[in-house]
Coordinates of C-alpha atoms and ligand atoms in Angstrom, one line a residue:
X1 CA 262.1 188.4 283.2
X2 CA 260.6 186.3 280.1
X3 CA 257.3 188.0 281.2
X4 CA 258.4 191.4 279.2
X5 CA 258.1 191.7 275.5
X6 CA 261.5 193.5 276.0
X7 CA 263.3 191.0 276.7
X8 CA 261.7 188.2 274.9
X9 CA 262.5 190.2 271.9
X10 CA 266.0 190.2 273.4
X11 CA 266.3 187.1 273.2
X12 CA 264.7 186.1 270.1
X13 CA 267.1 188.5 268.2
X14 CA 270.2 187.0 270.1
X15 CA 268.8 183.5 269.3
X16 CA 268.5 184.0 265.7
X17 CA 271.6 185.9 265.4
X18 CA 273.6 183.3 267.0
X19 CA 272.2 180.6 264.7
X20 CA 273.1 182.6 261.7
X21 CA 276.7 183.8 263.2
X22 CA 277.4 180.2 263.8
X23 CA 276.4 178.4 260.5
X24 CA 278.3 181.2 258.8
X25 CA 281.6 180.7 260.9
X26 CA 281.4 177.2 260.3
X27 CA 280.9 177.6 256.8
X28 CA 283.9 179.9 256.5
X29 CA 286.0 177.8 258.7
X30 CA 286.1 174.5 256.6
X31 CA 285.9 176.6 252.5
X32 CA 289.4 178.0 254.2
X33 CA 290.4 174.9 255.3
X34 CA 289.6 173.1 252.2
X35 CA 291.7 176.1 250.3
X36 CA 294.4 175.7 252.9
X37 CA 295.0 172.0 252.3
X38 CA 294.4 172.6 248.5
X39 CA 297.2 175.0 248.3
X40 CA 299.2 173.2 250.4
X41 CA 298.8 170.5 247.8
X42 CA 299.4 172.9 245.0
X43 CA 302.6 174.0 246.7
X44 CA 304.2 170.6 247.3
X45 CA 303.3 168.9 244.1
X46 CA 304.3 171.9 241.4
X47 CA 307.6 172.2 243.2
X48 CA 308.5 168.0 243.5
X49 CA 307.6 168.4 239.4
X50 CA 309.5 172.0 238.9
X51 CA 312.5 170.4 241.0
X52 CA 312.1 167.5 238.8
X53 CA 312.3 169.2 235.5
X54 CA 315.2 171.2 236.7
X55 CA 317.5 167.9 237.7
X56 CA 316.8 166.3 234.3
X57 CA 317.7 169.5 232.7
X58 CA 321.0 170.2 234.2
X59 CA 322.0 166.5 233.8
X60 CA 321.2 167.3 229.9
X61 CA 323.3 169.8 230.2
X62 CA 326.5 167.5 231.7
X63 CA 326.4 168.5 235.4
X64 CA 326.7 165.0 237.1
X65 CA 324.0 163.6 238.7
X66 CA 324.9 164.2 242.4
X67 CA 325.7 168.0 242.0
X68 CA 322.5 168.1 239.4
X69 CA 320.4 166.5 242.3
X70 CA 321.7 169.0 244.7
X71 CA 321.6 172.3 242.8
X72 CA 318.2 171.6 241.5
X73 CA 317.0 171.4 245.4
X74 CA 318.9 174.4 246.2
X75 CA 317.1 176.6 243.7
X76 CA 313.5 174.8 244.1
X77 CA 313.2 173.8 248.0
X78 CA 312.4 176.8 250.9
X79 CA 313.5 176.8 254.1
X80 CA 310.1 175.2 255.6
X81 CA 310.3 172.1 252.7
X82 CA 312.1 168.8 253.1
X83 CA 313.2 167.2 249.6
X84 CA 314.8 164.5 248.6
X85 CA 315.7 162.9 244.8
X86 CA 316.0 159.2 244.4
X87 CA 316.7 156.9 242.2
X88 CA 313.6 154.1 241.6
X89 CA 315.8 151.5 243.0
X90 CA 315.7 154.1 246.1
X91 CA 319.2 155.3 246.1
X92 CA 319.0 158.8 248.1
X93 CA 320.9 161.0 245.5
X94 CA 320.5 164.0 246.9
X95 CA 318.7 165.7 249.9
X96 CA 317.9 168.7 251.5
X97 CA 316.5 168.2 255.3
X98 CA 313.6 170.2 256.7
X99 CA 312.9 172.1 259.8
X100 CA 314.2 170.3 262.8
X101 CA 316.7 168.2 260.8
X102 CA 314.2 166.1 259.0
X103 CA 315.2 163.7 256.5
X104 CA 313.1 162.2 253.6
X105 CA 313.4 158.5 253.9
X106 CA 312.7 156.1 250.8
X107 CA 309.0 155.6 250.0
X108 CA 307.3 152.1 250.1
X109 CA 305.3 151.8 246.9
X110 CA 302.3 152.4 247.9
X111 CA 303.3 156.2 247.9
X112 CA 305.2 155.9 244.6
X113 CA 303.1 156.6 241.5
X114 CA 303.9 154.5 238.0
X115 CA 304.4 157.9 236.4
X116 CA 303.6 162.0 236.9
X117 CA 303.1 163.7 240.0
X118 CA 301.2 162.4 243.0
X119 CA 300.4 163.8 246.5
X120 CA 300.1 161.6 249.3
X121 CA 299.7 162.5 253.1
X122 CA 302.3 160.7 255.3
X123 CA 301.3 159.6 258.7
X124 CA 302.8 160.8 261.8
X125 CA 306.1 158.9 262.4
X126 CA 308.2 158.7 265.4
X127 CA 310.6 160.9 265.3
X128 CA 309.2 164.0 264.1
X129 CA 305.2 162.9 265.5
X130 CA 303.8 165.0 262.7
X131 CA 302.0 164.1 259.7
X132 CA 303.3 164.9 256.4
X133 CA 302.2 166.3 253.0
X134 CA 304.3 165.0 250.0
X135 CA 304.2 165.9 246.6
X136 CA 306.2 162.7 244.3
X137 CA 306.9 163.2 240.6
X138 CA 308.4 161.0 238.5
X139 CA 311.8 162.4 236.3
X140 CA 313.4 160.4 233.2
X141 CA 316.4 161.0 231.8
X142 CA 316.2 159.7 227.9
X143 CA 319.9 158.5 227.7
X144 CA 321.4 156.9 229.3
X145 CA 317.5 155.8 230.7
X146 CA 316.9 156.2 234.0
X147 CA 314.5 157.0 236.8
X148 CA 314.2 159.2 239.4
X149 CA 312.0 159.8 242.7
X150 CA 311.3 163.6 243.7
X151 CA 309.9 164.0 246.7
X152 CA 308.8 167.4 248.7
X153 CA 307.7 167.3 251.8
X154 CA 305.9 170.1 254.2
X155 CA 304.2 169.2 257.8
X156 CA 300.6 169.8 258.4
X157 CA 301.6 172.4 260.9
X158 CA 301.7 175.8 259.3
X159 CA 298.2 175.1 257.7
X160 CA 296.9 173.5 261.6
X161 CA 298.5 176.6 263.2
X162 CA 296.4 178.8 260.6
X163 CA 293.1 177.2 260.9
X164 CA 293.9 177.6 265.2
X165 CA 293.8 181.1 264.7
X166 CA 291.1 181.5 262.9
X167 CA 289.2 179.1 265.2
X168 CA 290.8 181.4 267.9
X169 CA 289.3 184.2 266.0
X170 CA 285.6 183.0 265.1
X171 CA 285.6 182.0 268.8
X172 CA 286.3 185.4 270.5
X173 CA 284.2 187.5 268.1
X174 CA 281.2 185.6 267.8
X175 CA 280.0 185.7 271.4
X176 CA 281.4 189.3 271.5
X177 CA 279.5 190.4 268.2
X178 CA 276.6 188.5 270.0
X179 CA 276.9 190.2 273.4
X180 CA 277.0 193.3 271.3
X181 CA 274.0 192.9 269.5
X182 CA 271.9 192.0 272.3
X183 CA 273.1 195.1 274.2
X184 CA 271.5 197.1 270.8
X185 CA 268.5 195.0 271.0
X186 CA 267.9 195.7 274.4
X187 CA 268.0 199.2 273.7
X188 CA 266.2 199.2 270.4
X189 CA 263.5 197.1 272.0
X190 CA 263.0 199.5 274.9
X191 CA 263.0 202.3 272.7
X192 CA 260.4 201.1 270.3
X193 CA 258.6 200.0 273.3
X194 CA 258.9 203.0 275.3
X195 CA 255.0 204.6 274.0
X196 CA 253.7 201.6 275.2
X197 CA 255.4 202.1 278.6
X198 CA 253.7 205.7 278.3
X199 CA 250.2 204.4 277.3
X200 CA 250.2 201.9 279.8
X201 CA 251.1 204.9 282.5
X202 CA 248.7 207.2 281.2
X203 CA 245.2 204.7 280.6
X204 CA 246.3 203.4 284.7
X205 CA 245.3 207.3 285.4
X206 CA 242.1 207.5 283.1
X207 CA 238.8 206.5 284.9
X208 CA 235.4 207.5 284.6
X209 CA 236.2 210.9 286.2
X210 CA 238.8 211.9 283.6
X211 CA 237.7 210.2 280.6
X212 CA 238.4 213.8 278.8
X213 CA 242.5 212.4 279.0
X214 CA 244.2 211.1 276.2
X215 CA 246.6 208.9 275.6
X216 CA 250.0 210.0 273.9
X217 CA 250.2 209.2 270.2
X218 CA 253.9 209.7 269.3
X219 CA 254.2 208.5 265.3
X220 CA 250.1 208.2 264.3
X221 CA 251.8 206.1 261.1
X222 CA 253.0 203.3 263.1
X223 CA 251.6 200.2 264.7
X224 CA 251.8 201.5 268.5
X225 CA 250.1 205.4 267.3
X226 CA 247.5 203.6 265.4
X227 CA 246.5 201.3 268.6
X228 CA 247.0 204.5 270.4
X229 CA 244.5 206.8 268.3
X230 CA 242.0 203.8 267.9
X231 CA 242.5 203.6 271.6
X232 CA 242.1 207.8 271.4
X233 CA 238.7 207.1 269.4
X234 CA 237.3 204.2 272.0
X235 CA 237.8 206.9 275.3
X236 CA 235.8 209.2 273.1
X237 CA 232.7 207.2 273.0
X238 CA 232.6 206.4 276.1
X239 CA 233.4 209.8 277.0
X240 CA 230.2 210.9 274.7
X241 CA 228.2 207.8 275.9
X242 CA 229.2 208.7 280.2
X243 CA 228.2 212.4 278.9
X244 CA 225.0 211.5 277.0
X245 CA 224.3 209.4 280.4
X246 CA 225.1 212.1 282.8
X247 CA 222.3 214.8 280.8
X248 CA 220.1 212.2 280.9
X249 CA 220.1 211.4 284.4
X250 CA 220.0 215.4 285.2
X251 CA 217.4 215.8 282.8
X252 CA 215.5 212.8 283.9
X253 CA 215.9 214.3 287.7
X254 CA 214.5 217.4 286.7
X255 CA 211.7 215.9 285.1
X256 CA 210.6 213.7 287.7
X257 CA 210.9 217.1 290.6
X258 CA 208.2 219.1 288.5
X259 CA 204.8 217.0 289.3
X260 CA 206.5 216.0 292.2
X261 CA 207.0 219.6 293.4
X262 CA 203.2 220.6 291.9
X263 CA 201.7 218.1 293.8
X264 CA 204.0 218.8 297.2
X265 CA 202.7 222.2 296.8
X266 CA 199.0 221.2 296.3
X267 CA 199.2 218.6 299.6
X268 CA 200.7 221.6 301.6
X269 CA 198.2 224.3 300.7
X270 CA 195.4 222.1 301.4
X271 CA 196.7 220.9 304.6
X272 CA 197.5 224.3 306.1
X273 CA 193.9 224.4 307.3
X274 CA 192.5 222.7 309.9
X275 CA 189.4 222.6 308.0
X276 CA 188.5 222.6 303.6
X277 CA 185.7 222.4 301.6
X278 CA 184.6 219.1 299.7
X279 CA 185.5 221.1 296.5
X280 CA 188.7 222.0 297.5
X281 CA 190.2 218.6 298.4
X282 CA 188.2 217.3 295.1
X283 CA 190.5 220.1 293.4
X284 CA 193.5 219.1 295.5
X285 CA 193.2 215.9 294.4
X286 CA 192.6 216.5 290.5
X287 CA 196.1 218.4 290.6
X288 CA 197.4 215.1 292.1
X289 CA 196.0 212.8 289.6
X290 CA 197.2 215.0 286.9
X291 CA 200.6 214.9 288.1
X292 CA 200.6 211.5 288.8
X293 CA 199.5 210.0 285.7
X294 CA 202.3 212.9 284.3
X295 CA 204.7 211.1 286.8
X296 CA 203.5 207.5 285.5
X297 CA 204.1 208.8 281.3
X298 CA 207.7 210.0 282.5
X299 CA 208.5 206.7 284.4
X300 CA 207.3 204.6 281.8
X301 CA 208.9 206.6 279.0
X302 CA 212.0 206.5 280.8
X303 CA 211.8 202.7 281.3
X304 CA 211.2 202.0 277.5
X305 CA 214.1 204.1 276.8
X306 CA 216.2 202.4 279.6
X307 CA 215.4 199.0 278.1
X308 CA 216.0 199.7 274.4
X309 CA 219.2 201.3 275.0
X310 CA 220.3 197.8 276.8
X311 CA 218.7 195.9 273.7
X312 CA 216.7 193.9 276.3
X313 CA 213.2 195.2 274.8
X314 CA 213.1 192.3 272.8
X315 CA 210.4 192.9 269.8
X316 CA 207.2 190.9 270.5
X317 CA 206.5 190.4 266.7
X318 CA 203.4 189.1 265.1
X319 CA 201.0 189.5 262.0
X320 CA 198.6 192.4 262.4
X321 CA 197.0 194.7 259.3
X322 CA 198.4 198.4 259.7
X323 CA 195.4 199.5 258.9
X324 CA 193.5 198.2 261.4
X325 CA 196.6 199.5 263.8
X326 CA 195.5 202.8 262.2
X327 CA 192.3 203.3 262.6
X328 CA 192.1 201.8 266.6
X329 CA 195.2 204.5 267.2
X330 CA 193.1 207.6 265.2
X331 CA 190.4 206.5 267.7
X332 CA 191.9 206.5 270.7
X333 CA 193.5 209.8 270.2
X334 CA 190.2 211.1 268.6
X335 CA 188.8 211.5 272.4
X336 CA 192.2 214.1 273.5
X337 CA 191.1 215.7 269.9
X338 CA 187.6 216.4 270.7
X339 CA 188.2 217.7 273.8
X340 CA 190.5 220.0 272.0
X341 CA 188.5 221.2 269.0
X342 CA 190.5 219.3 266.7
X343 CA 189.6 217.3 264.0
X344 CA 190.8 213.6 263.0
X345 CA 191.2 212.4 259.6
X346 CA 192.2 209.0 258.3
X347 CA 192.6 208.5 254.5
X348 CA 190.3 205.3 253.5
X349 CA 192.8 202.0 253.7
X350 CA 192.6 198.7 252.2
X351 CA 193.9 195.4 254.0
X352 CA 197.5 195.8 254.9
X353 CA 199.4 192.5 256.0
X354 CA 202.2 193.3 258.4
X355 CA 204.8 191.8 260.8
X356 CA 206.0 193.9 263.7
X357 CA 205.4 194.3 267.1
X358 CA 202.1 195.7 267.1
X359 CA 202.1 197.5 270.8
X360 CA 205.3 199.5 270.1
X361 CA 204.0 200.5 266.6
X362 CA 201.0 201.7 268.2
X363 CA 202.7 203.5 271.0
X364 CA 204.6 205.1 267.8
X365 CA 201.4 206.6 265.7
X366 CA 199.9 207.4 269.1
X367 CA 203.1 209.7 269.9
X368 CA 202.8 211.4 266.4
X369 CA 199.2 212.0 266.6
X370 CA 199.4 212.9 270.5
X371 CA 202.4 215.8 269.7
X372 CA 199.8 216.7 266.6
X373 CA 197.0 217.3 268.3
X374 CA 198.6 219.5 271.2
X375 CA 200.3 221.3 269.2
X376 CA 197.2 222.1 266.9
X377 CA 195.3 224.6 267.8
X378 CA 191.2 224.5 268.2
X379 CA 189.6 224.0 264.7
X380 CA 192.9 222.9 263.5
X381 CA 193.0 219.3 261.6
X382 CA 195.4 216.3 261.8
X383 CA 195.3 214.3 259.2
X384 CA 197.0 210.2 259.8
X385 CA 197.7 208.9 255.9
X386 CA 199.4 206.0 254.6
X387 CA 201.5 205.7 251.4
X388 CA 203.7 202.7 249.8
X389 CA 206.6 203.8 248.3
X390 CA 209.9 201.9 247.2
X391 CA 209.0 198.6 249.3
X392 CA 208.4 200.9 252.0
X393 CA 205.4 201.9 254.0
X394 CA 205.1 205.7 255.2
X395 CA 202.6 206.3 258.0
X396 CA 202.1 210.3 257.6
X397 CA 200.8 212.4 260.2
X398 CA 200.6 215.9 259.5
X399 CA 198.5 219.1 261.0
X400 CA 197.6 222.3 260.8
X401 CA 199.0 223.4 263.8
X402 CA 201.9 225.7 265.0
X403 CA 205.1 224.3 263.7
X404 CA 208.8 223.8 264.8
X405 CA 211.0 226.4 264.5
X406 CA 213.3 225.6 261.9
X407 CA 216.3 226.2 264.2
X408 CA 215.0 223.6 267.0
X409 CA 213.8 221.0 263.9
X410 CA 217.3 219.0 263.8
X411 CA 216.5 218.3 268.2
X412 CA 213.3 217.4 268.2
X413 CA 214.4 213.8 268.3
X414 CA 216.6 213.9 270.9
X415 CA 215.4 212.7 274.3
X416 CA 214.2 215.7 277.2
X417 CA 214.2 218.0 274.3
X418 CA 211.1 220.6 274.4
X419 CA 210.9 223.3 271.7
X420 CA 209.8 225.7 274.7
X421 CA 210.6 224.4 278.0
X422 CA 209.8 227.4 279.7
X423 CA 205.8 227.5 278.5
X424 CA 205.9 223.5 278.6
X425 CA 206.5 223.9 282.4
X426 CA 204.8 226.8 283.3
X427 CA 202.1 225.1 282.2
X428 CA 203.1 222.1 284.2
X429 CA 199.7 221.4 285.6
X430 CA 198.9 220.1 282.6
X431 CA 198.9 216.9 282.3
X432 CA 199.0 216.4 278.7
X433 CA 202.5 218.1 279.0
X434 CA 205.3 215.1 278.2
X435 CA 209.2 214.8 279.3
X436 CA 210.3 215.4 275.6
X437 CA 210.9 211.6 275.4
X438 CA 207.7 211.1 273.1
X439 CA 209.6 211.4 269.8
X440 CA 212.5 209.5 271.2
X441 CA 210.7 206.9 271.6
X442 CA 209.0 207.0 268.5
X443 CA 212.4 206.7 266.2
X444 CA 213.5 204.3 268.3
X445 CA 210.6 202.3 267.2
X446 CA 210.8 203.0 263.2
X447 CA 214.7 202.2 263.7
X448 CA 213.6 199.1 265.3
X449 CA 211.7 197.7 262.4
X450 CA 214.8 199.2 260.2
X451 CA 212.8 201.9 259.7
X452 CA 213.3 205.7 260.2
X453 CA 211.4 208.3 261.5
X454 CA 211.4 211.8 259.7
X455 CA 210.1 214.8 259.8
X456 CA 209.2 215.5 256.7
X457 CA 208.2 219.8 256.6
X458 CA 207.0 222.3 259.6
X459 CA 206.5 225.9 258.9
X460 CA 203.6 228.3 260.8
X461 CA 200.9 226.2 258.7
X462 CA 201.7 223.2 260.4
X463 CA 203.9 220.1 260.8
X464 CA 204.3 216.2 258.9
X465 CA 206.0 213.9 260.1
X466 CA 206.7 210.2 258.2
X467 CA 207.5 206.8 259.4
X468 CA 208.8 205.0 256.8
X469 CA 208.6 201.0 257.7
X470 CA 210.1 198.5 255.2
X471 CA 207.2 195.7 254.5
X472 CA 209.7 193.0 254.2
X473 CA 212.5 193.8 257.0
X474 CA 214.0 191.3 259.2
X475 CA 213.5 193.1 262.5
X476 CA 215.9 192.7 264.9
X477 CA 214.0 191.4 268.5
Ligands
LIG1 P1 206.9 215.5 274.3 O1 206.8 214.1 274.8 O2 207.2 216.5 275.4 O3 205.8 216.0 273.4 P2 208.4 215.0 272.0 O4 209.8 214.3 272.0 O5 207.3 214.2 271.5 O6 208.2 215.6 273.5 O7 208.6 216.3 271.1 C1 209.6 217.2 271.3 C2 209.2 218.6 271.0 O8 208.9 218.7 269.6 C3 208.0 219.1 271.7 O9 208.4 219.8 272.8 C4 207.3 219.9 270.7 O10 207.5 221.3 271.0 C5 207.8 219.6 269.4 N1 206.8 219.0 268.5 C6 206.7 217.6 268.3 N2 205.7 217.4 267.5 C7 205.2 218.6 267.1 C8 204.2 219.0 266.2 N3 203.4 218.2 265.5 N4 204.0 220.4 266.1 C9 204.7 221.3 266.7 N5 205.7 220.9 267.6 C10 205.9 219.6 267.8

């Protein structure tokens, strides 16, 4: 039960609740007994001092002291009041007996005070078993002199009978107004909780099959429809990501089935006769090595991809000159350019220090120029430049050959993505042909050395693209 939020929340509100009910009953419970005993106080010590006043008086005025002492009580002392006037020698003068025929009996002196008004608190005594509140007050009559004892007496009962009920009171309505507020709590709790209930429900039916689901975001201002929406936001990643992975195994598929398919068909024409010329297997064979070094560029495209995207191609850093990176790259490619008709140029470099994983940035310029060249047309030129420029160095390669369309220019990057598949595989024997992973790869690298990887302009006169590497990055590897 203490395992749902509900009811800990339950509880917790109920726990505090009953603290604060019951330091506030108490509270209340002993100011109003403090006022109750104060004005019981109040009460018997004004009226032993009016009662007082009003013997003396009438004495003054020649009534004789018995029917003095017993008009005064008449007119001062209530039915719930015991009174009595003495003399100080402790002659009862007059009295006028409480509830339950109780009589006022002389004071010792302990309870007798040299002059004014005192209150005193009797104890119990036998014959009513009660204890007593009385007020004394001293009266003097100027002549003759004499003294006199008032004393008013009420029992602690009224006041104990009042502070029962409200003990009576505090004790039925706190666990009530307790009881109560749990009840609320309980249903405000499950009410506030209910969209969790809801989300809970609906992410037990999302898996990777319906990752398109939602989950329900009631009030998108509050705590539970923010967790909800940033919730929301998390499925849609992961939906883009399980999409982005889905194209890229179909694409990927349909990569790998054209050589595969090319040189199926090759094996099976050849083999259809019994017997073939030398040539013809020779030329059998050509189409196979063609599409298996096209197989072996897919596979190992794929693979760097596959291994970046984990973050498990560490960066094998060390200090090389870009230069020197330059000009070996320029002449590798320079043999795929002759064959083609094209020309290489490399701008004249001086000694440039760098830190980077040399192979990778290699494999980078050699995508650039490889895309350059193919796309470059005989007696076209490709020209491979470098440039500093803000604490960054651009590596620019840029031909003269057939350009990007400007409406395929913002896909070029992205991976399987061919500006004419159609022609790419009709073409398909060739091996030269890549997978549209080539520039993939190659911003992967620039972004690898916190770089980027632009292009820069492509129109009918040709294309430039720019790698911008910072000189001084701390690459992640
Ligand atoms: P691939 O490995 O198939 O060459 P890339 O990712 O390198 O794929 O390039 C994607 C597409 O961009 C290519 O299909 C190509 O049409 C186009 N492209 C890339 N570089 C150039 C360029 N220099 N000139 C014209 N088109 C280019």
């Amino acid at each position: 039960m203490f395992d749902s939020v509900r009811s800990r929340l339950t509880l917790w509100y109920v726990g505090v609740l009953a603290l604060v009910l019951v330091a506030f009953s108490v509270t209340v419970y002993f100011l109003l007994a403090a006022f109750l005993y104060d004005r019981l106080d109040d009460h018997v010590g004004t009226l032993a001092e009016e009662t007082g006043v009003s013997f003396i008086r009438k004495m003054k005025d020649g009534e004789p002291e018995t029917k003095a002492a017993a008009s005064a009580l008449d007119e001062h002392v209530g039915p719930r009041l015991a009174a009595a006037i003495f003399d100080r020698e402790g002659k009862l003068i007059a009295d006028s007996p409480g509830p339950a025929n109780y009589h006022i009996q002389w004071l010792t002196p302990d309870f007798i005070p040299e002059s004014g008004l005192d209150v005193y608190t009797l104890p119990a005594d036998k014959a009513s078993g009660v204890e007593r509140r009385i007020g004394v007050s001293n009266a003097s009559l100027d002549s003759p002199p004499k003294s006199y004892v008032v004393v008013i007496s009420q029992s602690f009962d009224l006041v104990t009978s009042e502070l029962k009920w409200i003990r009576l009171i505090l004790f039925l309505t706190v666990p009530v107004a307790l009881a109560l507020a749990g009840l609320g709590g309980w249903f405000l709790a499950r009410r506030s909780l209910k969209p969790v209930v809801e989300m809970t429900e609906q992410a037990h039916r999302i898996s990777a099959e319906n990752l398109e689901q939602r989950l329900p975001v009631v009030n998108s201002r509050d705590e539970l429809g923010r967790l909800a929406a940033t919730f929301n936001e998390l499925l849609a990643r992961l939906d883009d990501s399980f999409a982005l992975q889905r194209r890229f195994m179909a694409d990927a598929s349909h990569e790998l089935r054209t050589p595969i398919s090319v040189m199926r068909t090759a094996t099976d024409v050849t083999l259809e006769q019994e017997r073939r010329s030398e040539s013809e297997y020779r030329d059998a064979l050509k189409v196979i090595d063609e599409q298996a070094h096209r197989l072996t560029r897919i596979v190992e495209d794929m693979f760097t991809l596959a291994r970046a995207d984990s973050g498990r191609r560490a960066l094998q850093q060390n200090d090389f000159y870009l230069d020197e990176l330059m000009l070996e790259t320029a002449r590798a490619a320079g043999v795929l350019a002759d064959r083609k008709g094209v020309s290489i140029e490399l701008d004249e470099l001086t000694d440039i220090p760098f830190h980077g994983d040399e192979g990778l940035l290699r494999q980078m310029v050699l995508n650039l120029l490889d895309n350059a060249i193919k796309h470059t047309p005989p007696g076209g030129v490709v020209k491979l430049s470098l440039a500093q420029h803000n604490g960054d160095y651009n590596v620019i390669v840029s031909d003269t050959g057939v350009g990007i369309p400007p409406e395929a220019q913002s896909n070029i990057f992205e991976r399987f993505y061919r500006v004419d598949k159609a022609r790419s595989r009709a073409s398909a024997s060739d091996a030269g042909v890549g997978a549209g992973l080539g520039l993939a790869i190659a911003k992967w690298i620039a972004e690898a050395h916190k770089g980027q990887l632009k292009l820069q302009h492509s129109d009918q006169t040709g294309s430039t693209f720019v790698a911008s590497l910072p000189s001084k990055a701390e690459v992640r590897g």
